[in-house]
Amino acid sequence: MAFTIKINGQTRRVDVDDDTPLLWVLRDVLGMTGTKFGCGAALCGACTVHVDGVPTRSCITPIDSIGTSAVTTIEAVGATAAGRKVQRAWLDLEVPQCGYCQSGQIMSAAALLASNPKPSDADIDDAMSGNICRCGTYVRIREAIKQAAAS
Ligand code: FES
Ligand code: FES
């Protein structure tokens, strides 16, 4: 079935099964490979994108649930004020190690700062708790979010 979806400020038309996860539409149909596949079961956060600004696990989000909502991915989050600050802090503090989890981490952090510009430590822990990093970059992630919030 054909779907017209709003992604990163553009309207894109895709022809896929109704229950195709948004993640596969992004990666396989649209060639936007910045969003990663980790667990495929909403457990790791690697596939996080924004749907109307809300951090969303694209691996379990069927394309037919998107409707007219606006999807933002790591490819365009730097065009938002919060996303720009987060990416700058990530570079300054050299947050990534292997990098695999980091686009999902950045999407969760950017959504947090967009809704809560001065998060407490507890707010940060809450917002980031679903994003797993096998390399253990959690300390740098928290520092980068604080730096982004202060910038
Ligand atoms: S791949 Fe979606 S949460 Fe792990
Ligand atoms: S940087 Fe390697 S999994 Fe997070």
GROMACS .gro file of C-alpha atoms and ligand atoms in nm:
model
  159
    1MET     CA    1   0.000   0.000   0.000
    2ALA     CA    2   0.120   0.352  -0.071
    3PHE     CA    3   0.181   0.593   0.217
    4THR     CA    4   0.263   0.962   0.205
    5ILE     CA    5   0.472   1.054   0.507
    6LYS     CA    6   0.640   1.370   0.630
    7ILE     CA    7   1.008   1.311   0.703
    8ASN     CA    8   1.262   1.580   0.785
    9GLY     CA    9   1.047   1.853   0.632
   10GLN     CA   10   0.992   1.664   0.308
   11THR     CA   11   0.693   1.468   0.185
   12ARG     CA   12   0.790   1.119   0.076
   13ARG     CA   13   0.577   0.849  -0.084
   14VAL     CA   14   0.654   0.486  -0.009
   15ASP     CA   15   0.485   0.166  -0.115
   16VAL     CA   16   0.516  -0.097   0.159
   17ASP     CA   17   0.301  -0.335   0.362
   18ASP     CA   18   0.086  -0.166   0.630
   19ASP     CA   19   0.275  -0.326   0.916
   20THR     CA   20   0.626  -0.244   0.789
   21PRO     CA   21   0.823  -0.090   1.075
   22LEU     CA   22   0.917   0.275   1.023
   23LEU     CA   23   1.280   0.173   1.077
   24TRP     CA   24   1.282  -0.038   0.761
   25VAL     CA   25   1.107   0.231   0.563
   26LEU     CA   26   1.379   0.475   0.668
   27ARG     CA   27   1.673   0.244   0.611
   28ASP     CA   28   1.571   0.016   0.325
   29VAL     CA   29   1.323   0.222   0.125
   30LEU     CA   30   1.450   0.577   0.177
   31GLY     CA   31   1.819   0.496   0.226
   32MET     CA   32   1.841   0.693   0.550
   33THR     CA   33   2.080   0.468   0.741
   34GLY     CA   34   2.161   0.701   1.030
   35THR     CA   35   1.885   0.535   1.234
   36LYS     CA   36   2.018   0.202   1.360
   37PHE     CA   37   1.875  -0.145   1.416
   38GLY     CA   38   1.970  -0.290   1.753
   39CYS     CA   39   1.724  -0.522   1.924
   40GLY     CA   40   1.414  -0.480   1.710
   41ALA     CA   41   1.202  -0.505   2.024
   42ALA     CA   42   1.192  -0.156   2.180
   43LEU     CA   43   1.461  -0.250   2.432
   44CYS     CA   44   1.777  -0.064   2.325
   45GLY     CA   45   1.683   0.275   2.177
   46ALA     CA   46   1.920   0.251   1.878
   47CYS     CA   47   1.630   0.313   1.639
   48THR     CA   48   1.495   0.626   1.811
   49VAL     CA   49   1.343   0.898   1.591
   50HIS     CA   50   1.102   1.180   1.670
   51VAL     CA   51   0.735   1.153   1.577
   52ASP     CA   52   0.582   1.496   1.629
   53GLY     CA   53   0.876   1.567   1.858
   54VAL     CA   54   0.825   1.260   2.075
   55PRO     CA   55   1.114   1.011   2.094
   56THR     CA   56   0.981   0.695   1.933
   57ARG     CA   57   1.122   0.345   1.875
   58SER     CA   58   1.098   0.312   1.500
   59CYS     CA   59   1.160  -0.067   1.511
   60ILE     CA   60   0.814  -0.129   1.658
   61THR     CA   61   0.627   0.160   1.494
   62PRO     CA   62   0.430   0.039   1.193
   63ILE     CA   63   0.420   0.275   0.900
   64ASP     CA   64   0.040   0.280   0.901
   65SER     CA   65   0.042   0.440   1.247
   66ILE     CA   66   0.230   0.751   1.133
   67GLY     CA   67  -0.050   0.925   0.946
   68THR     CA   68   0.015   1.298   0.913
   69SER     CA   69   0.269   1.313   1.196
   70ALA     CA   70   0.608   1.469   1.126
   71VAL     CA   71   0.904   1.231   1.153
   72THR     CA   72   1.250   1.367   1.231
   73THR     CA   73   1.561   1.150   1.209
   74ILE     CA   74   1.925   1.192   1.299
   75GLU     CA   75   1.986   1.321   0.945
   76ALA     CA   76   1.788   1.640   1.023
   77VAL     CA   77   1.785   1.680   1.401
   78GLY     CA   78   2.073   1.929   1.370
   79ALA     CA   79   1.830   2.170   1.205
   80THR     CA   80   1.645   2.205   1.535
   81ALA     CA   81   1.773   2.432   1.812
   82ALA     CA   82   1.796   2.154   2.070
   83GLY     CA   83   1.944   1.907   1.824
   84ARG     CA   84   2.213   2.154   1.721
   85LYS     CA   85   2.317   2.211   2.083
   86VAL     CA   86   2.322   1.839   2.153
   87GLN     CA   87   2.534   1.758   1.849
   88ARG     CA   88   2.779   2.038   1.936
   89ALA     CA   89   2.817   1.907   2.292
   90TRP     CA   90   2.857   1.549   2.163
   91LEU     CA   91   3.148   1.666   1.947
   92ASP     CA   92   3.305   1.882   2.218
   93LEU     CA   93   3.304   1.599   2.473
   94GLU     CA   94   3.380   1.325   2.218
   95VAL     CA   95   3.090   1.119   2.350
   96PRO     CA   96   3.080   0.828   2.101
   97GLN     CA   97   3.295   0.521   2.136
   98CYS     CA   98   3.195   0.267   1.867
   99GLY     CA   99   2.910   0.504   1.781
  100TYR     CA  100   2.644   0.246   1.711
  101CYS     CA  101   2.397   0.363   1.976
  102GLN     CA  102   2.471   0.731   1.938
  103SER     CA  103   2.214   0.848   1.687
  104GLY     CA  104   1.945   0.707   1.914
  105GLN     CA  105   2.109   0.869   2.216
  106ILE     CA  106   2.120   1.206   2.040
  107MET     CA  107   1.754   1.180   1.937
  108SER     CA  108   1.647   1.107   2.295
  109ALA     CA  109   1.866   1.388   2.430
  110ALA     CA  110   1.739   1.639   2.173
  111ALA     CA  111   1.377   1.552   2.253
  112LEU     CA  112   1.449   1.596   2.623
  113LEU     CA  113   1.603   1.942   2.579
  114ALA     CA  114   1.329   2.054   2.341
  115SER     CA  115   1.066   1.981   2.607
  116ASN     CA  116   1.277   2.054   2.917
  117PRO     CA  117   1.562   2.300   2.849
  118LYS     CA  118   1.708   2.271   3.203
  119PRO     CA  119   1.673   1.905   3.302
  120SER     CA  120   1.775   1.779   3.645
  121ASP     CA  121   1.993   1.471   3.681
  122ALA     CA  122   1.677   1.272   3.748
  123ASP     CA  123   1.513   1.413   3.435
  124ILE     CA  124   1.818   1.310   3.232
  125ASP     CA  125   1.821   0.961   3.382
  126ASP     CA  126   1.450   0.923   3.311
  127ALA     CA  127   1.473   1.041   2.952
  128MET     CA  128   1.784   0.838   2.868
  129SER     CA  129   1.713   0.518   3.058
  130GLY     CA  130   1.579   0.338   2.749
  131ASN     CA  131   1.891   0.402   2.543
  132ILE     CA  132   2.150   0.129   2.596
  133CYS     CA  133   2.519   0.181   2.519
  134ARG     CA  134   2.730  -0.134   2.510
  135CYS     CA  135   3.043   0.080   2.522
  136GLY     CA  136   2.934   0.247   2.846
  137THR     CA  137   2.945   0.612   2.739
  138TYR     CA  138   2.677   0.707   2.992
  139VAL     CA  139   2.895   0.946   3.193
  140ARG     CA  140   2.991   1.146   2.885
  141ILE     CA  141   2.632   1.142   2.760
  142ARG     CA  142   2.511   1.297   3.083
  143GLU     CA  143   2.787   1.561   3.075
  144ALA     CA  144   2.708   1.644   2.714
  145ILE     CA  145   2.339   1.690   2.791
  146LYS     CA  146   2.431   1.926   3.074
  147GLN     CA  147   2.667   2.119   2.848
  148ALA     CA  148   2.401   2.142   2.577
  149ALA     CA  149   2.147   2.265   2.832
  150ALA     CA  150   2.389   2.535   2.948
  151SER     CA  151   2.480   2.652   2.595
  152FES     S1  152   1.618  -0.144   1.763
  152FES    FE1  153   1.446  -0.037   1.832
  152FES     S2  154   1.468  -0.026   2.046
  152FES    FE2  155   1.631  -0.155   1.981
  153FES     S1  156   2.910   0.401   2.167
  153FES    FE1  157   2.922   0.188   2.129
  153FES     S2  158   2.725   0.115   2.182
  153FES    FE2  159   2.725   0.319   2.249
   0.00000   0.00000   0.00000
